[in-house]
CSV table of C-alpha atoms in Angstrom, one decimal:
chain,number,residue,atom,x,y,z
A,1,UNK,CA,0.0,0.0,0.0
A,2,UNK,CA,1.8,3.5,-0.8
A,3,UNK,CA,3.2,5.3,2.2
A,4,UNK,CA,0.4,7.6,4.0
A,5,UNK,CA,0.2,11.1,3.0
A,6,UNK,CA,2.9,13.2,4.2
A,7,UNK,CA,4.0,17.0,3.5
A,8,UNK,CA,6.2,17.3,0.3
A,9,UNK,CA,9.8,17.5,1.2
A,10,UNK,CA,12.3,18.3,-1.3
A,11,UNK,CA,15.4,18.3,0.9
A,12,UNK,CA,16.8,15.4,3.1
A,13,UNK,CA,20.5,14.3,4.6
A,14,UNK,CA,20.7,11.5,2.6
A,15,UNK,CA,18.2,9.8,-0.3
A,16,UNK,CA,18.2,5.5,-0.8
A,17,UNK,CA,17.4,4.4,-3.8
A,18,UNK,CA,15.4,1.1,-4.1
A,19,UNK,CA,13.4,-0.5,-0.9
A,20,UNK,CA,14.5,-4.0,-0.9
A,21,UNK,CA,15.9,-5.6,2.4
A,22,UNK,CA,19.3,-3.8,1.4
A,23,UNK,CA,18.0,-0.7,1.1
A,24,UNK,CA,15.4,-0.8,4.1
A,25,UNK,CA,18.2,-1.7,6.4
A,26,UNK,CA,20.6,0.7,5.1
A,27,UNK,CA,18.0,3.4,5.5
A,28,UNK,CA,17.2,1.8,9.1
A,29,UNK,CA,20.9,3.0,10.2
A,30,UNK,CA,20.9,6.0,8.9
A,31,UNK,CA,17.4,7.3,10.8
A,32,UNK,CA,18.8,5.6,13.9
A,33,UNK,CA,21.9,7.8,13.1
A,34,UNK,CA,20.0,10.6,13.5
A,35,UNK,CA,20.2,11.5,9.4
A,36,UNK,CA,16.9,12.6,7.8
A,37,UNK,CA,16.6,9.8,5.1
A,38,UNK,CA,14.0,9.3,2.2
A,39,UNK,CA,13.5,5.5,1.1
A,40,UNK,CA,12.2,5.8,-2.3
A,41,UNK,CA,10.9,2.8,-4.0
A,42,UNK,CA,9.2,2.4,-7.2
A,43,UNK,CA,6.8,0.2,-6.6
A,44,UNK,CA,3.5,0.3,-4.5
A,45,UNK,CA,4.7,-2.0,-1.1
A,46,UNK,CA,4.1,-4.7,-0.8
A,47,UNK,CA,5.6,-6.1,-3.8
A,48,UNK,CA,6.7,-9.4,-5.4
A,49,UNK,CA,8.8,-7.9,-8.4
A,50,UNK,CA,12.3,-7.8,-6.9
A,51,UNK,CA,14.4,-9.6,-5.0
A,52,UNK,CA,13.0,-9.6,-1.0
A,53,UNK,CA,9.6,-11.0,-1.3
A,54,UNK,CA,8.3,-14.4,-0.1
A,55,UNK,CA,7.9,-15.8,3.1
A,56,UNK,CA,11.2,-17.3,3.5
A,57,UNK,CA,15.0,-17.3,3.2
A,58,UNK,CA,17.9,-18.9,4.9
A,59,UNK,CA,20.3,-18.0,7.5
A,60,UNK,CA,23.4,-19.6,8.6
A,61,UNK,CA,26.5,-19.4,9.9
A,62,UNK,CA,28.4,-21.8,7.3
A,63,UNK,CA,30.2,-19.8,4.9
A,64,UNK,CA,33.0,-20.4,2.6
A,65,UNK,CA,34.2,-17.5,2.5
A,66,UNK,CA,35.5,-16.0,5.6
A,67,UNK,CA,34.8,-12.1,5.0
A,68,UNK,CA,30.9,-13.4,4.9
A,69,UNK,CA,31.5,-16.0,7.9
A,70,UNK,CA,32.9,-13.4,10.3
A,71,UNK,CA,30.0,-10.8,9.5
A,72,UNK,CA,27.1,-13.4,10.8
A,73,UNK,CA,27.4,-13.0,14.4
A,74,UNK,CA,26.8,-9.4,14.3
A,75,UNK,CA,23.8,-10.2,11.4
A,76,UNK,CA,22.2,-12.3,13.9
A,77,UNK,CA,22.3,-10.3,16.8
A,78,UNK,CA,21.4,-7.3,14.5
A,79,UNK,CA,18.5,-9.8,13.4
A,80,UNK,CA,17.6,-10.3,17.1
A,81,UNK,CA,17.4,-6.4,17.9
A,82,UNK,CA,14.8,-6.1,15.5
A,83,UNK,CA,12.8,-8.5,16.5
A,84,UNK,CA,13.0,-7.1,20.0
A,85,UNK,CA,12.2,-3.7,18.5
A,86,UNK,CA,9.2,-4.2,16.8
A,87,UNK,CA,7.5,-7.8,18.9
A,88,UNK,CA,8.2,-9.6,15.9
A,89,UNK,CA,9.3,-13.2,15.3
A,90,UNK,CA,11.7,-13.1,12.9
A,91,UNK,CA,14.1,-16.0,13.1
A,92,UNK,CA,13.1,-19.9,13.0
A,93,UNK,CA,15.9,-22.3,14.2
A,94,UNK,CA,16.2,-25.6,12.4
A,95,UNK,CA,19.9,-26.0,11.6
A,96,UNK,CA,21.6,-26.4,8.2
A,97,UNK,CA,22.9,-29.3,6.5
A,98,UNK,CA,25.7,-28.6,4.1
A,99,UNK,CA,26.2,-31.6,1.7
A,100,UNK,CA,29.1,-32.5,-0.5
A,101,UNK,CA,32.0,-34.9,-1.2
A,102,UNK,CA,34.2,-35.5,1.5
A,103,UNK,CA,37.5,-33.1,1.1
A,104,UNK,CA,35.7,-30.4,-0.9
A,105,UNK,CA,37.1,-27.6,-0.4
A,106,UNK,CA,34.2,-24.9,0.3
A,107,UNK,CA,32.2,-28.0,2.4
A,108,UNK,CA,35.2,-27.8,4.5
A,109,UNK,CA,36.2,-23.9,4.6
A,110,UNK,CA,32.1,-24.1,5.8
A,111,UNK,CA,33.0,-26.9,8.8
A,112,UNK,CA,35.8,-24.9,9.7
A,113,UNK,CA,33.8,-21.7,10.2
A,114,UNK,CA,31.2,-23.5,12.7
A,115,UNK,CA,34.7,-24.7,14.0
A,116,UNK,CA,33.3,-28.2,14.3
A,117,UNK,CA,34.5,-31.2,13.4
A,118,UNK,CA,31.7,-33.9,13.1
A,119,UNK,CA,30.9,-34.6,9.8
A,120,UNK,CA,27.9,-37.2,8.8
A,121,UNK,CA,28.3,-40.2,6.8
A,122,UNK,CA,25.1,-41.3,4.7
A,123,UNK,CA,24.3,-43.6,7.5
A,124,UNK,CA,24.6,-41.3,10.4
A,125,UNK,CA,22.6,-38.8,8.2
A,126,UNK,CA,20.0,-41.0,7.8
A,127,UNK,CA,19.9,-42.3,11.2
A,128,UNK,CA,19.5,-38.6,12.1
A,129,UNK,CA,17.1,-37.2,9.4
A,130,UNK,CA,15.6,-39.7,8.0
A,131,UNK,CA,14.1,-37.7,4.8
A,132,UNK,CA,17.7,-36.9,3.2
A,133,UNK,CA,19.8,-39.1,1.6
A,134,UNK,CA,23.1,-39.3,0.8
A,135,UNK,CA,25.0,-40.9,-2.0
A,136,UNK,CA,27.8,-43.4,-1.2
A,137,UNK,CA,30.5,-41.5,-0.2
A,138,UNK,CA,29.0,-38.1,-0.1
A,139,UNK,CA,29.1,-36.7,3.6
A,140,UNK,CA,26.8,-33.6,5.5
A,141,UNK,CA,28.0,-31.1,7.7
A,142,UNK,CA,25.8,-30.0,10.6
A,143,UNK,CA,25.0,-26.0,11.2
A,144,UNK,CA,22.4,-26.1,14.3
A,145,UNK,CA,22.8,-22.3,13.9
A,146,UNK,CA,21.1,-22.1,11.1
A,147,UNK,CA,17.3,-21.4,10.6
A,148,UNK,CA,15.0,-19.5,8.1
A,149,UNK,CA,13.8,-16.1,8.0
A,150,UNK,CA,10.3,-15.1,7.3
A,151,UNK,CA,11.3,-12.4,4.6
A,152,UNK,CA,8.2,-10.3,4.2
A,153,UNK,CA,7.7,-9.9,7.7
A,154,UNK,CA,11.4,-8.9,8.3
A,155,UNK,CA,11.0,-6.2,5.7
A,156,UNK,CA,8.0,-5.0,6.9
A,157,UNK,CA,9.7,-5.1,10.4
A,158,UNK,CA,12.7,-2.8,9.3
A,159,UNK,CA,10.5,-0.5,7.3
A,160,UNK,CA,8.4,0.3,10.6
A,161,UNK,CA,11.2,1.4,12.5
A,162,UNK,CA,12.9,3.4,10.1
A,163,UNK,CA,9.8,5.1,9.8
A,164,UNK,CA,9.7,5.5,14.0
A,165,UNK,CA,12.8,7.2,14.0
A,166,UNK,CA,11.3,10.1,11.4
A,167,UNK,CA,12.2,8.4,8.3
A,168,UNK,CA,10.3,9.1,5.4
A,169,UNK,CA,9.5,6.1,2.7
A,170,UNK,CA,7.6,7.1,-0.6
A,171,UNK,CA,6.5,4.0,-2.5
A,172,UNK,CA,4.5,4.3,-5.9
A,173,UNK,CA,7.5,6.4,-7.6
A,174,UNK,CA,9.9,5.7,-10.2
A,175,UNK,CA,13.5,7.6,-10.5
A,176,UNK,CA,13.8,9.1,-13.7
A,177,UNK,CA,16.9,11.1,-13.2
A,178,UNK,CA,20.0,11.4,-10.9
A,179,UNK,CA,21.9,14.4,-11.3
A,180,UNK,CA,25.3,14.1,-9.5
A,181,UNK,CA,27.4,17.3,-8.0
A,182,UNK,CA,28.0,17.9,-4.4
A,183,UNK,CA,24.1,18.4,-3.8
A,184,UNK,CA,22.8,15.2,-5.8
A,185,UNK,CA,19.3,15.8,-7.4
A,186,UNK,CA,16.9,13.0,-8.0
A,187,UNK,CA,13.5,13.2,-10.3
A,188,UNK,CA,10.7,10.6,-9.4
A,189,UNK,CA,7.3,10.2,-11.3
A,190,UNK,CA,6.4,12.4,-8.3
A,191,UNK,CA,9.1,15.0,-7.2
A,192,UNK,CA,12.1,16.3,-7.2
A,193,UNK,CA,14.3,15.7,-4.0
A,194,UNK,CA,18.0,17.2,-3.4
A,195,UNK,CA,20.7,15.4,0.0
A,196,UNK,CA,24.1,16.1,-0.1
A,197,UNK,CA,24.7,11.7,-0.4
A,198,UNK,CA,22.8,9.2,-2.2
A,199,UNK,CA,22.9,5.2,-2.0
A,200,UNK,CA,21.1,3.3,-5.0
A,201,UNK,CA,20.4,-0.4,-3.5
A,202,UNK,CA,17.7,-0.6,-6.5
A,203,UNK,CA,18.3,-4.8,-7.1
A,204,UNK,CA,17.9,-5.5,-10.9
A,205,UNK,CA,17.6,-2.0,-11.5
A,206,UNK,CA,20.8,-0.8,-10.6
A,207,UNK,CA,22.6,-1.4,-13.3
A,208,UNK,CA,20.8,1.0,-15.8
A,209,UNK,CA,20.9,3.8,-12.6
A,210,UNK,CA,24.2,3.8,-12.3
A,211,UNK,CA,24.9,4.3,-16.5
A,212,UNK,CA,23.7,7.1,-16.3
A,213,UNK,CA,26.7,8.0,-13.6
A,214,UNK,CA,28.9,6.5,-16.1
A,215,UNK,CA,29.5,3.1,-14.5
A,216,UNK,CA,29.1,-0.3,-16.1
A,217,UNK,CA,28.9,-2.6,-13.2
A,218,UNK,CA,28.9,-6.7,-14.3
A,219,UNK,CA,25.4,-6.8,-13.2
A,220,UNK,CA,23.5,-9.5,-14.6
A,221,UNK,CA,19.9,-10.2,-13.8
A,222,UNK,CA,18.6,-13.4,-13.2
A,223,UNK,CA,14.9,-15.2,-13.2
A,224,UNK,CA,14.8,-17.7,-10.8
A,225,UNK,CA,12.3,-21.0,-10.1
A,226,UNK,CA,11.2,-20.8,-6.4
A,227,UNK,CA,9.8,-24.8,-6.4
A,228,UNK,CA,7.8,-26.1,-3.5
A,229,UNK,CA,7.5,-29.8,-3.9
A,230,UNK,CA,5.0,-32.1,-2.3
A,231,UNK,CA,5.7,-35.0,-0.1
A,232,UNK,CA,4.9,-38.1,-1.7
A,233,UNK,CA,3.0,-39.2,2.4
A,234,UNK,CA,2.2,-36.4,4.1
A,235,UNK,CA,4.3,-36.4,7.4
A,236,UNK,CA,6.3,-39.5,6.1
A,237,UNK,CA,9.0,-37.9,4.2
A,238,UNK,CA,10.2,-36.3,7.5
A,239,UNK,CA,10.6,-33.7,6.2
A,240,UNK,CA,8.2,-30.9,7.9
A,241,UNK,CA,8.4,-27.6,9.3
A,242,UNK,CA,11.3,-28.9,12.2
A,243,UNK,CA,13.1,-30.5,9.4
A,244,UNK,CA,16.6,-28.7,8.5
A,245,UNK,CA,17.5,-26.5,5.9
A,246,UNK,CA,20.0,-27.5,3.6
A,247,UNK,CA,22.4,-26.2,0.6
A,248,UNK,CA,24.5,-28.6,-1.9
A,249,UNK,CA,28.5,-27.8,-2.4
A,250,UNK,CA,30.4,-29.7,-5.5
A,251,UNK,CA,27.9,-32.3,-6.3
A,252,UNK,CA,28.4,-33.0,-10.0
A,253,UNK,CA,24.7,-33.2,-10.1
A,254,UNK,CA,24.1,-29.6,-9.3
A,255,UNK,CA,27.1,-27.5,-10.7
A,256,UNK,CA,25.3,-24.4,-9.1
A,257,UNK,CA,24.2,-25.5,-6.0
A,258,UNK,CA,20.9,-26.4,-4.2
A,259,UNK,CA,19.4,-25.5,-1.7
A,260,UNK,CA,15.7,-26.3,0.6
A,261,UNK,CA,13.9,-25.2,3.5
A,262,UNK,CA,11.4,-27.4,5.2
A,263,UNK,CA,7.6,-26.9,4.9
A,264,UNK,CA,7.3,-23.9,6.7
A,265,UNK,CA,5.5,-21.7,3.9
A,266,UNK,CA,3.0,-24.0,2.5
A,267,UNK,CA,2.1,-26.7,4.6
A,268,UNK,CA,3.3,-30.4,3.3
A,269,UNK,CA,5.8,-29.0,0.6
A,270,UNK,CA,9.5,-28.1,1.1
A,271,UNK,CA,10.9,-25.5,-0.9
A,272,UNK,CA,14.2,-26.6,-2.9
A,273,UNK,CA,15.6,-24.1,-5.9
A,274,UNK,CA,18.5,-24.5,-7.8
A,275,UNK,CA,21.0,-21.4,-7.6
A,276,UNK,CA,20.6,-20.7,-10.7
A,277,UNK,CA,18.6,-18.8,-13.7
A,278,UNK,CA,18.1,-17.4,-16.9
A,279,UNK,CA,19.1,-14.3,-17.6
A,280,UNK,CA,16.5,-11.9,-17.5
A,281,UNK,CA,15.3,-7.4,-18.3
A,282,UNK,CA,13.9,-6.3,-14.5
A,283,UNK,CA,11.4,-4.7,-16.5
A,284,UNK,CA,9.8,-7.4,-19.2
A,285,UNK,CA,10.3,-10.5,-16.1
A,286,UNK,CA,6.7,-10.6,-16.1
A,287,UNK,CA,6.1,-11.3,-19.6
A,288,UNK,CA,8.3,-14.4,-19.4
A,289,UNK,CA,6.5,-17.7,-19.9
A,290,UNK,CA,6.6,-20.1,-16.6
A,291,UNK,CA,4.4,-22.9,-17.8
A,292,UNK,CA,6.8,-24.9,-19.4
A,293,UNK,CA,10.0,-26.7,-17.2
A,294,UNK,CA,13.0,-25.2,-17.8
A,295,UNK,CA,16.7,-26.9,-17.7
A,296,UNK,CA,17.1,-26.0,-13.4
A,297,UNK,CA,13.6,-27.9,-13.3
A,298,UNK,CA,15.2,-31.0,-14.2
A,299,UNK,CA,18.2,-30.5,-12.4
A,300,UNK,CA,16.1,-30.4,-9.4
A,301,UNK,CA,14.0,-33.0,-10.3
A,302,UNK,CA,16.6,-35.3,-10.6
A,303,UNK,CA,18.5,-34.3,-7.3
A,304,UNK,CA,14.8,-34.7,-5.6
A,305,UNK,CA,14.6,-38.4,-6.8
A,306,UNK,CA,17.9,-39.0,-5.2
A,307,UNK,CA,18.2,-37.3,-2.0
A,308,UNK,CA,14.9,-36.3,-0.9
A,309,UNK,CA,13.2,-39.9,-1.9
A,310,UNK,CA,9.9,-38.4,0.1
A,311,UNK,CA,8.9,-35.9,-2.1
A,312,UNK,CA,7.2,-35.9,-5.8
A,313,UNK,CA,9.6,-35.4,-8.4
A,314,UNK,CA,7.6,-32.3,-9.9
A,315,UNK,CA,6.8,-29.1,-8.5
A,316,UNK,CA,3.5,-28.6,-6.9
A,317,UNK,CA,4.2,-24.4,-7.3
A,318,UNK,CA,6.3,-22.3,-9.0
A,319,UNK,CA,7.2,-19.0,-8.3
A,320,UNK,CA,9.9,-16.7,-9.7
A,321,UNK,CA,12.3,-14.5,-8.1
A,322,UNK,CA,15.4,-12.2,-9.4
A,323,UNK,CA,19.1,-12.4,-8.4
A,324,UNK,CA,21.6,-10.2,-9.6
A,325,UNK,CA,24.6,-11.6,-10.1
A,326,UNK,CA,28.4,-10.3,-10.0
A,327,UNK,CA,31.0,-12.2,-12.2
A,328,UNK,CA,32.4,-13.9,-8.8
A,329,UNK,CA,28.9,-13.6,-6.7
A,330,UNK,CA,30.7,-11.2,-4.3
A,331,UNK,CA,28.5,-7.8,-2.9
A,332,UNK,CA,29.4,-4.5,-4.6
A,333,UNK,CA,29.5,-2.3,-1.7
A,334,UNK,CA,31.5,0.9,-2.8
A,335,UNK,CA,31.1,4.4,-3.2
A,336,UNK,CA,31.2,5.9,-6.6
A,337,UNK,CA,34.3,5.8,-8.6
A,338,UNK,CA,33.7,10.0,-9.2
A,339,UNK,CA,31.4,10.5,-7.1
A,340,UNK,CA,31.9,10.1,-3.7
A,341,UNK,CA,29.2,10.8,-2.5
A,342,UNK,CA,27.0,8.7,-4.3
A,343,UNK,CA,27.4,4.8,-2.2
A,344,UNK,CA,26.2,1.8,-4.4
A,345,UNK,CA,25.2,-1.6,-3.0
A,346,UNK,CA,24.6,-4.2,-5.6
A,347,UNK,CA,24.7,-8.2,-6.9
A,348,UNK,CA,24.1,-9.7,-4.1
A,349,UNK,CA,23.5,-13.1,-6.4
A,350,UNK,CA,21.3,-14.8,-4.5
A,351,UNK,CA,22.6,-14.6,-0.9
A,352,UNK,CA,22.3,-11.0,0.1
A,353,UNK,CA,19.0,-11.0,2.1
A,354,UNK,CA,20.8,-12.5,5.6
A,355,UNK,CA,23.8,-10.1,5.8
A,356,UNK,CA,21.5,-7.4,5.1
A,357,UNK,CA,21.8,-6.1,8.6
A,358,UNK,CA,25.4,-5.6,8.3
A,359,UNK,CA,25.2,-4.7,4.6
A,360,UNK,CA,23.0,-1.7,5.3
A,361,UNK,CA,25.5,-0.9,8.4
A,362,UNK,CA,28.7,-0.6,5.8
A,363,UNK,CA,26.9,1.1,3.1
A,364,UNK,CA,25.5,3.5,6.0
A,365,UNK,CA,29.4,4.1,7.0
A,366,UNK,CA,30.2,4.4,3.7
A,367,UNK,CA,28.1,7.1,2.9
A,368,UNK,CA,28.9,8.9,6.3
A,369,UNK,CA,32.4,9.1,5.0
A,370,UNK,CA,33.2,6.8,8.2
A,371,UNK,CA,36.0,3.7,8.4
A,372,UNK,CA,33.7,0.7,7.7
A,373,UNK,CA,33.3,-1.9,10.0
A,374,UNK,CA,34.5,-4.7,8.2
A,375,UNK,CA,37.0,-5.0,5.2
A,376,UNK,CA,36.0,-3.6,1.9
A,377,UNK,CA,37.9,-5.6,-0.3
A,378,UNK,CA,36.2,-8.2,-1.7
A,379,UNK,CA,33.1,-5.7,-2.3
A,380,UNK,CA,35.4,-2.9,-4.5
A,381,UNK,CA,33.9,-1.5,-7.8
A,382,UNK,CA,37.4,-1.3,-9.0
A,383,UNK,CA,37.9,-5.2,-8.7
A,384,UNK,CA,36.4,-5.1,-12.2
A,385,UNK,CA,38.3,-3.1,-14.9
A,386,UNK,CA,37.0,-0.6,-17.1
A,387,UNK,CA,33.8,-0.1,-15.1
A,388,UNK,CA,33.7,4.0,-15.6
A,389,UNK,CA,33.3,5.3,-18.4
A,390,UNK,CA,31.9,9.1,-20.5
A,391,UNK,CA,28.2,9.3,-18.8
């Protein structure tokens, strides 16, 4: 529903660009921060054309990479604080299994960041949750951290109290224009609004935003199957709403990865994607046919047959959903190349919406012109040559 009447202000502290999770949180520290902020998002709210709607998404503490691994324990207790802010369950526990071949080398850069060393055979696995599978010699690696977060409610949660600390959020209005200088203008369907820093966290969107700033970013947007499939006995597949999330990690079967929650969502079906999709305009998803199976439909079908023996080897719904993916499925998180002022956060491909918390806490910093909290490396604009270029 669009945001209620308000008076129209033209000047603010700082304006975000693009109302996802990322956004939303980053606006969340900034109005905590004390800085008069304007959300802007193009779309009336709620909405299910981007990348933060649905009632669910993973968290864990299991990460490859260690920049990402040593960020979780301040996402979850940032998680936590907003739940205690607004009465709000946020958070489900039900651990994470992280399956793989023995040896490989992300399963175990994962076991070493849960700094445990118990690893599951097939027949310990199956002793212990009976509705997975493994195949002979494949092993599982236990994250009892882990759980699911219900997604719309966390982003209605962190748009409430942005707005209880004075922030202002207009939905219903496209950007048409982004002037840079050291006061950056930006022209909606519905005003124009002037801050001395901008932050475009606009998903799918960003891309053609930041062009007109004279940045190519690698962005490439992708339409995504979100499959919910149906177990075969309901309450036999053991495989309910206290079952386990998992994610797959150098199975030859699923070059991308996997990954499932239990049936938390729609009762009786568990959702399991592949991480993967077909490359897609933000602006003509819609028009896309979905009736017909696609290539990550078999993929999954096949892994389902294998290690989920419970369930129906077709979906029983389909939704979509878009990533936007960098060439190495690391976070832009950078200030302008030119302009410093102007703070992009972008590609989070697919496994953005947990680290959101600390995401919007960096690119806050960032645009404050303030040390970040974390190292920036991996998340540089200039890791990619030849990204600026004549506006």
């Amino acid at each position: 529903m669009a945001a209620p009447s308000q008076p129209q202000k033209s000047t603010y502290d700082v304006i975000v660009i693009g109302a996802g999770i990322q956004g939303s949180f980053t606006a969340y520290h900034l109005a905590q921060r004390h800085k008069d902020t304007l959300l802007l998002e193009q779309f009336l709210l709620p909405h299910s054309r981007g990348s933060s709607h649905g009632q669910s998404r993973i968290i864990r503490s299991a990460y490859p990479q260690d920049y990402y691994s040593r960020m979780m324990p301040d996402c979850f207790r940032l998680w936590q604080q907003l739940e205690a802010e607004t009465g709000t369950t946020l958070y489900r526990q039900t651990g994470l299994l992280v399956l793989g071949p023995p040896g490989e080398p992300e399963l175990e850069a994962c076991r070493r960041s849960l700094g445990v060393d118990e690893v599951l055979d097939a027949a310990a696995l199956a002793r212990r949750f009976p509705g997975f599978r493994l195949q002979a010699g494949q092993v599982a690696v236990l994250d009892s951290t882990a759980g699911v977060l219900f997604a719309d409610r966390a982003l209605r949660a962190v748009q409430e109290v942005f707005r209880r600390h004075g922030g202002s959020l207009r939905d219903g209005e496209k950007v048409l224009h982004i002037e840079p200088g050291a006061t950056v203008t930006v022209t909606t369907t519905a005003g124009v609004y002037k801050a001395p820093r901008l932050i475009i966290t606009a998903g799918a969107w960003t891309g053609a935003f930041v062009q007109q700033l004279g940045l190519h970013l690698p962005l490439q947007p992708l339409r995504i199957d979100v499959c919910y499939w149906r177990e075969k006995q309901p309450g036999s597949a053991g495989l309910g709403s206290v079952s386990p999330c998992f994610l797959t990690l150098g199975l030859s079967q699923a070059p991308h990865g996997i990954y499932g929650l239990p049936s938390i969502e729609y009762p009786g079906l568990m959702k399991v994607c592949h991480h993967h999709g077909s490359p897609t305009d933000p602006e003509k998803r819609d028009q896309a046919s979905s009736s017909a199976p696609g290539p990550d439909i078999a993929v999954l079908s096949s892994f389902i047959s294998s290690y989920l023996p419970g369930l129906e080897t077709q979906p029983a719904v389909r939704e979509t959903c878009l990533y936007t993916n960098t060439p190495d499925e690391d976070f832009i998180l950078d200030r302008h190349p030119k302009f410093s002022n102007i703070v992009i956060g972008a590609g989070f491909s697919g496994h953005g919406f947990k680290l959101a918390p600390v995401v919007g806490k960096l690119l806050c910093e960032l645009s404050l012109g303030e040390e970040p909290s974390y190292n920036m490396a991996h998340f540089s604009i200039t890791r990619f040559p030849g990204v600026l270029r004549a506006a």
